[in-house]
XYZ file of C-alpha atoms in Angstrom:
605
model
C -11.598 63.160 -30.010
C -12.327 59.479 -29.981
C -10.223 56.862 -28.215
C -9.111 53.765 -30.131
C -8.835 50.584 -28.033
C -6.770 47.724 -29.445
C -8.249 44.368 -28.569
C -6.249 41.106 -28.908
C -8.311 38.669 -30.934
C -5.978 35.669 -30.957
C -3.312 33.840 -29.011
C 0.123 35.237 -28.537
C 2.336 34.231 -31.485
C 6.089 34.680 -31.959
C 7.558 35.977 -35.226
C 7.868 32.955 -37.479
C 10.668 32.439 -39.964
C 8.594 31.035 -42.795
C 11.565 30.302 -45.034
C 13.316 28.075 -42.447
C 12.185 24.553 -43.326
C 13.992 23.068 -40.282
C 12.114 25.219 -37.730
C 8.829 24.341 -39.463
C 9.307 20.656 -38.615
C 8.637 21.332 -34.926
C 5.626 23.674 -34.713
C 4.656 23.007 -31.082
C 6.725 25.355 -28.932
C 4.793 25.710 -25.658
C 6.280 24.341 -22.365
C 9.636 23.938 -24.039
C 12.861 22.912 -22.270
C 16.239 24.636 -22.361
C 19.706 24.265 -20.777
C 23.046 25.916 -20.903
C 25.716 24.227 -22.858
C 27.339 21.859 -20.365
C 30.980 21.201 -19.691
C 32.474 18.264 -21.659
C 31.313 14.988 -20.165
C 28.520 16.523 -18.122
C 24.819 16.235 -18.913
C 22.824 19.424 -19.391
C 20.643 20.802 -16.577
C 17.276 21.016 -18.325
C 14.612 23.479 -17.221
C 11.010 24.074 -18.411
C 9.681 27.416 -19.586
C 5.887 27.623 -19.328
C 5.305 31.399 -19.600
C 5.715 31.803 -23.379
C 6.453 29.708 -26.416
C 9.900 29.250 -27.952
C 10.411 31.699 -30.798
C 12.071 30.853 -34.063
C 14.637 33.641 -33.742
C 15.630 32.646 -30.185
C 15.969 29.014 -31.341
C 18.078 30.022 -34.324
C 20.508 31.995 -32.183
C 21.634 28.868 -30.368
C 22.598 30.460 -27.085
C 21.087 27.467 -25.249
C 20.204 23.876 -25.928
C 16.491 23.521 -26.657
C 13.839 20.830 -26.644
C 10.138 20.741 -27.552
C 7.039 18.816 -26.510
C 3.881 17.721 -28.359
C 0.382 19.114 -28.735
C -2.710 17.108 -29.496
C -1.418 15.999 -32.925
C 1.978 15.203 -34.429
C 3.420 14.332 -37.818
C 6.405 12.393 -36.442
C 7.433 10.131 -33.566
C 10.856 9.520 -32.032
C 12.662 6.639 -30.389
C 15.545 7.439 -28.066
C 18.217 4.785 -27.318
C 20.860 5.740 -24.789
C 24.497 4.703 -25.059
C 24.187 2.295 -22.166
C 20.953 0.732 -23.345
C 20.669 -2.982 -24.023
C 19.310 -2.050 -27.430
C 22.249 0.183 -28.478
C 24.463 -1.197 -31.259
C 27.353 -1.406 -28.817
C 25.481 -4.006 -26.873
C 23.205 -5.501 -29.600
C 24.132 -4.884 -33.276
C 20.776 -6.239 -34.523
C 18.444 -4.525 -32.051
C 17.701 -1.511 -34.323
C 16.848 -3.872 -37.219
C 14.463 -5.781 -34.910
C 12.857 -2.462 -33.811
C 12.328 -1.395 -37.377
C 10.769 -4.736 -38.224
C 8.402 -4.482 -35.134
C 6.941 -1.095 -36.081
C 6.773 -1.686 -39.868
C 3.112 -2.887 -39.709
C 2.165 0.656 -38.609
C 3.527 2.043 -41.879
C 6.761 3.354 -40.245
C 9.338 1.908 -42.557
C 12.044 4.636 -42.799
C 13.683 6.584 -40.000
C 15.973 9.597 -39.836
C 18.781 8.582 -37.531
C 21.089 10.990 -35.716
C 23.122 11.096 -32.514
C 21.371 12.858 -29.674
C 24.472 14.554 -28.253
C 28.148 13.878 -27.434
C 26.967 10.976 -25.299
C 26.458 8.966 -28.555
C 22.871 8.091 -27.826
C 20.650 7.561 -30.863
C 17.508 9.357 -31.953
C 15.294 7.624 -34.564
C 12.778 10.062 -36.145
C 9.774 8.627 -38.045
C 8.045 11.417 -39.999
C 4.717 10.885 -41.796
C 2.496 13.042 -43.956
C -0.941 12.988 -42.309
C -0.858 14.204 -38.723
C -2.086 11.710 -36.084
C -3.318 12.053 -32.550
C -0.396 11.778 -30.140
C -2.115 9.358 -27.806
C -3.009 6.977 -30.686
C 0.448 6.909 -32.328
C 2.102 6.413 -28.975
C -0.206 3.614 -27.910
C 0.149 1.832 -31.263
C 3.998 2.012 -31.246
C 4.225 0.812 -27.663
C 1.912 -2.111 -28.369
C 3.923 -3.437 -31.314
C 7.195 -2.926 -29.464
C 5.938 -4.835 -26.413
C 4.795 -7.704 -28.589
C 8.302 -7.857 -30.091
C 9.905 -8.053 -26.633
C 11.067 -4.472 -26.339
C 10.307 -2.488 -23.150
C 9.957 1.316 -22.957
C 12.049 2.265 -19.936
C 14.022 5.437 -19.082
C 17.694 4.968 -20.080
C 16.880 1.989 -22.261
C 14.240 2.807 -24.933
C 12.029 5.909 -24.780
C 9.156 6.966 -27.057
C 8.139 10.487 -27.992
C 5.276 11.326 -27.796
C 5.017 9.070 -24.767
C 1.987 6.982 -24.055
C -0.161 7.769 -21.029
C -1.904 4.508 -20.134
C -4.470 6.028 -17.863
C -7.747 7.882 -18.398
C -8.659 11.077 -16.632
C -11.395 13.673 -17.001
C -8.834 16.351 -16.266
C -5.543 17.173 -18.001
C -3.210 14.318 -17.024
C -0.066 16.453 -17.471
C 2.412 17.427 -20.139
C 3.914 15.016 -22.667
C 7.614 14.444 -22.384
C 9.991 16.781 -24.138
C 12.895 15.732 -26.353
C 16.057 17.547 -27.415
C 15.969 19.094 -30.876
C 18.355 17.558 -33.484
C 21.377 19.176 -35.119
C 22.495 21.025 -31.995
C 25.865 20.585 -30.297
C 26.967 16.943 -30.492
C 24.128 15.827 -32.813
C 25.137 14.403 -36.193
C 23.156 12.888 -38.986
C 23.842 9.141 -39.606
C 23.335 6.872 -42.525
C 21.816 3.410 -42.457
C 25.147 2.006 -41.285
C 25.149 4.469 -38.399
C 28.105 6.469 -39.881
C 28.148 10.301 -39.657
C 27.177 12.006 -42.910
C 26.453 15.609 -41.867
C 25.698 18.071 -39.162
C 23.648 20.706 -40.960
C 19.977 21.435 -40.655
C 19.232 21.437 -44.387
C 20.742 17.895 -44.662
C 18.376 16.795 -41.860
C 15.412 18.377 -43.689
C 16.323 16.460 -46.910
C 16.477 13.143 -44.965
C 13.173 14.030 -43.230
C 11.279 14.600 -46.547
C 12.677 11.420 -48.029
C 11.553 9.292 -45.029
C 8.199 11.105 -44.926
C 7.433 9.982 -48.482
C 8.169 6.387 -47.601
C 6.075 6.444 -44.420
C 2.920 7.326 -46.408
C 0.911 4.323 -45.158
C 0.449 5.664 -41.625
C -3.275 6.132 -41.106
C -5.637 6.331 -38.183
C -7.514 3.253 -39.327
C -4.313 1.230 -39.289
C -3.234 2.616 -35.904
C -6.495 1.862 -34.123
C -6.054 -1.847 -34.750
C -3.180 -1.686 -32.300
C -4.576 1.040 -30.085
C -7.535 -0.986 -28.779
C -5.515 -3.668 -26.959
C -3.425 -0.945 -25.323
C -6.468 0.976 -24.108
C -7.920 -2.220 -22.703
C -5.018 -2.272 -20.282
C -5.455 1.366 -19.383
C -6.231 2.512 -15.908
C -8.837 5.029 -14.917
C -7.308 7.606 -12.603
C -9.517 10.158 -10.936
C -10.243 11.786 -7.615
C -7.756 11.486 -4.889
C -5.331 9.303 -6.880
C -4.965 11.917 -9.601
C -4.558 14.687 -7.000
C -1.817 12.646 -5.355
C -0.054 12.078 -8.657
C -0.171 15.775 -9.568
C 1.161 16.799 -6.174
C 4.097 14.454 -6.588
C 4.776 15.780 -10.092
C 4.705 19.349 -8.858
C 7.367 18.605 -6.236
C 9.583 16.522 -8.492
C 9.595 18.500 -11.745
C 11.243 21.553 -10.192
C 14.241 19.447 -9.220
C 16.977 20.855 -6.964
C 16.941 24.532 -6.196
C 19.421 24.525 -3.324
C 21.301 22.334 -0.921
C 19.620 20.055 1.622
C 16.850 18.815 -0.746
C 18.140 15.385 -1.705
C 16.377 13.398 0.986
C 13.000 14.959 0.332
C 13.235 14.662 -3.483
C 14.365 11.052 -3.434
C 11.501 10.181 -1.192
C 9.004 11.848 -3.563
C 10.630 10.209 -6.594
C 10.614 6.752 -4.925
C 6.913 7.071 -3.959
C 5.851 8.184 -7.467
C 7.905 5.522 -9.183
C 6.606 2.781 -6.919
C 2.959 3.763 -7.036
C 2.490 5.343 -10.527
C 5.392 4.303 -12.811
C 3.313 1.708 -14.742
C 0.533 4.322 -15.048
C 2.747 7.092 -16.318
C 5.163 5.104 -18.529
C 3.445 1.730 -19.015
C 4.859 -1.733 -18.396
C 4.764 -3.703 -15.216
C 4.954 -2.135 -11.702
C 8.538 -1.728 -10.589
C 10.107 -3.491 -7.601
C 13.568 -4.400 -6.363
C 16.520 -3.333 -8.429
C 14.395 -2.078 -11.279
C 12.782 0.366 -8.841
C 16.168 1.562 -7.630
C 17.458 2.119 -11.196
C 14.360 4.091 -12.148
C 14.756 6.355 -9.071
C 18.370 7.024 -9.955
C 17.615 7.820 -13.574
C 14.838 10.223 -12.643
C 16.979 11.971 -10.016
C 19.903 12.514 -12.433
C 17.615 13.919 -15.058
C 16.094 16.597 -12.863
C 17.140 20.235 -12.995
C 19.776 21.310 -10.523
C 20.987 17.810 -9.732
C 24.580 18.466 -10.680
C 24.679 21.967 -9.132
C 23.020 21.325 -5.745
C 22.946 17.630 -4.935
C 25.706 16.757 -2.504
C 25.023 13.009 -2.547
C 25.944 12.246 -6.188
C 28.715 9.889 -5.081
C 26.172 7.740 -3.189
C 22.980 8.339 -5.119
C 22.490 4.598 -5.805
C 22.800 3.739 -2.108
C 20.339 6.478 -1.089
C 17.919 5.400 -3.803
C 18.085 1.802 -2.660
C 17.321 2.913 0.932
C 14.242 4.851 -0.243
C 13.090 1.991 -2.478
C 13.151 -0.453 0.432
C 11.414 2.107 2.632
C 8.488 2.627 0.206
C 8.198 -1.126 -0.486
C 7.756 -1.835 3.209
C 5.268 1.069 3.673
C 1.488 0.984 3.349
C 1.639 2.319 -0.185
C 1.055 -0.049 -3.103
C 1.018 -0.139 -6.931
C -1.969 1.851 -8.237
C -4.528 -0.407 -9.936
C -2.996 -3.513 -8.275
C -3.890 -2.952 -4.665
C -2.592 -4.717 -1.583
C -4.346 -7.969 -2.394
C -3.080 -8.037 -5.919
C 0.394 -7.181 -4.674
C 0.465 -10.080 -2.264
C -0.855 -12.463 -4.917
C 1.777 -11.364 -7.336
C 4.531 -11.979 -4.843
C 3.123 -15.408 -3.986
C 3.069 -16.379 -7.662
C 6.534 -15.056 -8.462
C 9.369 -17.629 -8.708
C 11.533 -15.703 -6.325
C 8.914 -15.890 -3.589
C 8.647 -19.651 -3.961
C 12.349 -20.168 -3.336
C 12.893 -17.616 -0.575
C 10.167 -16.571 1.853
C 10.458 -13.727 4.208
C 10.313 -14.632 7.910
C 6.974 -14.081 9.531
C 6.484 -11.119 11.795
C 5.595 -11.480 15.425
C 1.908 -10.639 14.720
C 1.785 -13.205 11.921
C 3.295 -15.932 14.145
C 0.730 -15.142 16.895
C -2.072 -15.292 14.394
C -0.923 -18.728 13.119
C -0.607 -20.002 16.691
C -4.196 -18.819 17.471
C -5.565 -20.504 14.334
C -3.815 -23.720 15.244
C -5.353 -23.632 18.761
C -8.803 -23.109 17.270
C -8.316 -26.037 14.846
C -7.148 -28.306 17.735
C -10.161 -27.313 19.887
C -12.588 -27.955 17.022
C -10.888 -31.292 16.321
C -11.263 -32.280 20.019
C -14.923 -31.318 20.130
C -15.581 -33.224 16.942
C -13.769 -36.281 18.296
C -15.943 -36.205 21.394
C -19.094 -35.502 19.404
C -19.963 -32.455 21.481
C -19.496 -29.677 18.963
C -22.667 -27.554 19.207
C -24.433 -26.373 16.085
C -25.468 -22.992 17.503
C -22.802 -20.304 16.905
C -23.342 -18.851 20.365
C -22.944 -22.133 22.179
C -19.922 -22.985 19.930
C -18.390 -19.606 20.698
C -18.793 -20.019 24.481
C -17.483 -23.544 24.436
C -14.380 -22.486 22.532
C -13.699 -19.684 25.092
C -13.347 -22.444 27.754
C -10.227 -23.548 25.857
C -8.558 -20.229 26.752
C -9.240 -18.604 23.321
C -10.286 -14.982 23.471
C -13.457 -13.720 21.902
C -11.664 -11.198 19.671
C -9.487 -13.990 18.278
C -12.581 -16.119 17.589
C -14.217 -13.268 15.761
C -11.130 -12.656 13.590
C -10.823 -16.331 12.681
C -14.534 -17.160 12.454
C -13.922 -19.051 9.251
C -12.509 -21.933 11.259
C -15.531 -22.533 13.500
C -18.682 -20.511 12.688
C -21.363 -22.625 11.079
C -22.167 -19.889 8.626
C -18.569 -19.820 7.354
C -17.678 -23.540 7.257
C -19.381 -26.736 6.246
C -19.561 -29.546 8.766
C -17.181 -32.314 7.696
C -17.206 -34.287 10.986
C -17.805 -38.088 11.259
C -21.314 -39.407 11.717
C -22.572 -38.213 15.111
C -23.907 -40.609 17.660
C -27.421 -39.865 18.924
C -26.676 -41.352 22.307
C -26.723 -38.919 25.232
C -23.182 -37.704 26.046
C -22.028 -36.151 29.322
C -21.110 -32.523 28.947
C -18.596 -30.574 31.008
C -21.207 -29.874 33.724
C -21.918 -33.559 34.283
C -25.443 -33.501 32.875
C -26.762 -35.430 29.900
C -27.189 -33.757 26.516
C -28.235 -34.643 23.012
C -25.517 -33.924 20.360
C -26.880 -31.357 17.925
C -26.329 -31.399 14.155
C -27.000 -28.940 11.372
C -30.246 -30.786 10.647
C -31.616 -30.341 14.123
C -34.688 -28.064 14.816
C -32.546 -25.566 16.658
C -30.017 -25.414 13.854
C -32.831 -24.726 11.417
C -33.608 -21.475 13.221
C -30.075 -20.158 12.888
C -29.500 -17.408 10.333
C -26.402 -18.682 8.597
C -25.912 -15.363 6.723
C -25.732 -13.267 9.840
C -22.503 -11.336 10.408
C -22.740 -11.101 14.182
C -21.511 -13.932 16.327
C -24.345 -13.310 18.806
C -27.329 -12.651 16.485
C -30.915 -12.437 17.347
C -31.654 -16.124 16.685
C -29.350 -17.056 19.546
C -30.819 -14.755 22.205
C -33.729 -15.163 24.606
C -36.947 -13.319 23.699
C -38.718 -11.099 26.265
C -41.486 -12.855 28.236
C -44.082 -10.601 26.613
C -43.111 -11.616 23.093
C -43.894 -14.802 21.306
C -41.139 -17.013 19.987
C -41.039 -16.758 16.213
C -42.474 -19.937 14.648
C -43.939 -21.304 17.929
C -47.556 -21.245 19.233
C -48.683 -18.884 21.971
C -47.985 -20.023 25.541
C -50.804 -21.681 27.494
C -49.213 -20.999 30.868
C -47.541 -17.977 32.353
C -43.855 -18.069 33.259
C -43.201 -18.021 36.987
C -40.574 -15.538 38.076
C -38.013 -16.497 40.651
C -34.867 -18.525 41.020
C -36.614 -21.887 40.571
C -39.207 -23.005 38.069
C -41.150 -26.211 37.589
C -40.137 -27.960 34.422
C -42.092 -30.221 32.169
C -41.199 -33.366 34.169
C -42.251 -31.886 37.532
C -38.705 -31.269 38.731
C -37.063 -28.039 39.451
C -33.849 -26.434 38.117
C -31.807 -23.781 39.813
C -31.266 -21.254 37.082
C -30.280 -18.170 39.038
C -31.644 -15.113 37.287
C -31.984 -16.817 33.915
C -35.310 -16.410 32.097
C -37.717 -19.372 32.503
C -40.132 -18.661 29.635
C -38.366 -21.195 27.447
C -39.991 -24.029 29.482
C -43.504 -22.597 29.586
C -44.715 -23.808 26.231
C -46.733 -27.057 26.333
C -46.729 -27.549 22.588
C -42.965 -27.640 22.120
C -41.830 -31.003 20.678
C -39.913 -33.239 23.158
C -36.753 -33.323 21.029
C -36.713 -29.537 21.006
C -37.246 -29.367 24.734
C -34.196 -31.554 25.178
C -32.179 -29.092 23.072
C -33.485 -26.157 25.051
C -32.678 -27.897 28.274
C -29.116 -28.352 27.150
C -28.757 -24.730 26.217
C -30.170 -23.666 29.613
C -27.802 -26.093 31.427
C -24.920 -24.377 29.565
C -26.103 -21.010 30.741
C -26.405 -22.238 34.313
C -22.843 -23.532 34.206
C -21.617 -20.238 32.848
C -23.361 -18.350 35.622
C -21.704 -20.723 38.199
C -18.329 -19.929 36.652
C -18.999 -16.217 36.858
C -20.016 -16.517 40.556
C -16.800 -18.503 41.258
C -14.742 -15.904 39.407
C -16.296 -13.143 41.523
C -15.464 -14.963 44.685
C -11.889 -15.636 43.493
C -11.599 -12.000 42.513
C -12.789 -10.768 45.898
C -10.356 -13.045 47.650
C -7.572 -11.914 45.385
C -8.376 -8.282 46.107
C -8.208 -8.906 49.832
C -4.891 -10.700 49.485
C -3.438 -7.869 47.424
C -4.494 -5.324 50.024
C -2.920 -7.381 52.782
C 0.349 -7.699 50.833
C 0.337 -3.958 50.235
C -0.092 -3.206 53.929
C 2.686 -5.667 54.813
C 5.015 -4.073 52.327
C 4.299 -0.621 53.786
C 5.000 -1.893 57.274
C 8.325 -3.457 56.253
C 9.346 -0.270 54.465
C 8.472 1.810 57.561
C 10.532 -0.431 59.856
C 13.494 -0.222 57.501
C 13.233 3.572 57.348
C 13.247 3.836 61.180
C 16.313 1.643 61.398
C 18.043 3.856 58.873
C 17.148 6.883 61.025
C 18.645 5.256 64.098
C 22.002 4.476 62.498
C 22.219 7.778 60.559
C 23.865 9.752 63.377
C 21.504 12.643 62.855
C 20.057 13.758 66.292
C 16.660 14.672 64.827
C 16.220 11.387 62.842
C 17.573 9.329 65.789
C 15.125 11.023 68.179
C 12.228 10.208 65.872
C 13.254 6.562 65.669
C 13.725 6.484 69.455
C 10.202 7.893 70.056
C 8.704 5.268 67.669
C 10.694 2.413 69.284
C 9.557 3.348 72.799
C 6.008 2.418 71.851
C 6.896 -0.212 69.300
C 10.028 -2.044 70.500
C 9.807 -4.619 67.723
C 10.757 -1.985 65.148
C 14.415 -2.015 66.204
C 16.476 -4.924 67.327
C 16.079 -6.179 70.931
C 19.399 -4.791 72.266
C 18.680 -1.294 71.056
C 15.099 -1.458 72.260
C 16.124 -2.461 75.795
C 18.782 0.232 75.960
C 16.260 2.848 74.873
C 13.709 1.686 77.419
C 16.300 1.784 80.283
C 17.310 5.301 79.362
C 13.647 6.328 79.386
C 13.119 4.821 82.860
C 16.286 6.429 84.183
C 15.353 9.792 82.870
C 11.834 9.539 84.286
C 13.131 8.484 87.763
């Protein structure tokens, strides 16, 4: 007997009600949303079902409120205007007319208007005959609305399918879901926004009428407006995309119990601050706009009304988290820290009110000012060396640390600045060691050998070469350098150079002007060595003085402890103090010492 095995050859499909024209308008049923019918005046607590699609028969029963998402293509788009929006007729009676005029170039000329729920928000459906790609229709609609001055923001004006202004090699996430029409609180409206029906067949008739009028929607027409939008798109990949997906995974579940508000608000604030312009378009959010976006997102999450115990202070908590993330090391994606600071500097608010400088910023400004003053003084005296090493060492004599000089090398390093000093005098000037020196300039032979593109402050061009190596660009030496503390120079004199290398003066073919420069550099090194020797002597003396003070402090403490023993009344402690005072009478006062000595003599007699 054979065994028959049934093999599934296609995707799971629910039982479709082919005769229901209303259900056929919304064919994409995966990842749908649902919520129980809320109490009057309360928003529904939406949840997402990802395990199976929404069936026609379940939807027709109406036990819950339902909403659907979009697939790759769609034959309609939807604009959602909340009751509190600046674009709602209660606030602006002509806003809808301006919106319709803005999107008319796309071929969307006739909408189906209905209320979204009892909240009196408005849904504007724009059906068309030929299905279009969701990302293209969304990008085109957002482009024309932005040009007309409308901004797509949660709670103000929302677009379905929503645009995703970033590119990713992986799936960037689900498109936003919208509530289906003609459910509880949803009524069909005419062009004057007056209720004309609440039945699904009336909605289908209006849909088909509008679909016939929106026949000019085509991909060729849409792509004229899509290209500018994609030029502003951001490419998200790698760690940034992983970070975004992790935040979405935490946020989308909403509240599942008490004690989760602090964590969720932190995640919402971080995602809104870093990725809001990536996920929803527009400019990066800051200040009060950031706070409002955090509040709107939190209130729309599942479980907010059941589990959140901070609903009465949600705005305050959102503001605290907004300030926290703004002052953190996070920044708007695609803008970066540099772009963020430049944006703030160019903003009108930053020109009128500047934040006080931090302690580190104040110290940095003070250090830069000291470097400027030191450079100005050296230029005024015409003794600013051209060599970066000599310049570095001379600036340290002004009490400026080496680390500070390296951080602010743009103020003094010859490779980072251009010399703008007055004409230098070529007369010998006395340096700080009392010897004569020739002021160097950028055009001097020594300056020519400096690598102005080097990143190190003490590069190879500023160091002494080993005696066995030839100086680059100079002829071979004709004499051998003499080791020792003294060396005969070119003029027959001697110079005490300590342990400094003497091979610099052993080249007979070096030009005289270059020898003068080398002699100056060597004199600087000699002076530095003398300073180091003096510092070592001062340090040795200071160490001796510290040791003497420590011993004196110990002696005073010991005397004080013995005196406390003597007056304590304890026989053991008094006896110890007495024994010490017999051999060191100066520890206690003279009267006590004499008394103790007389008692000792009496006892011994």
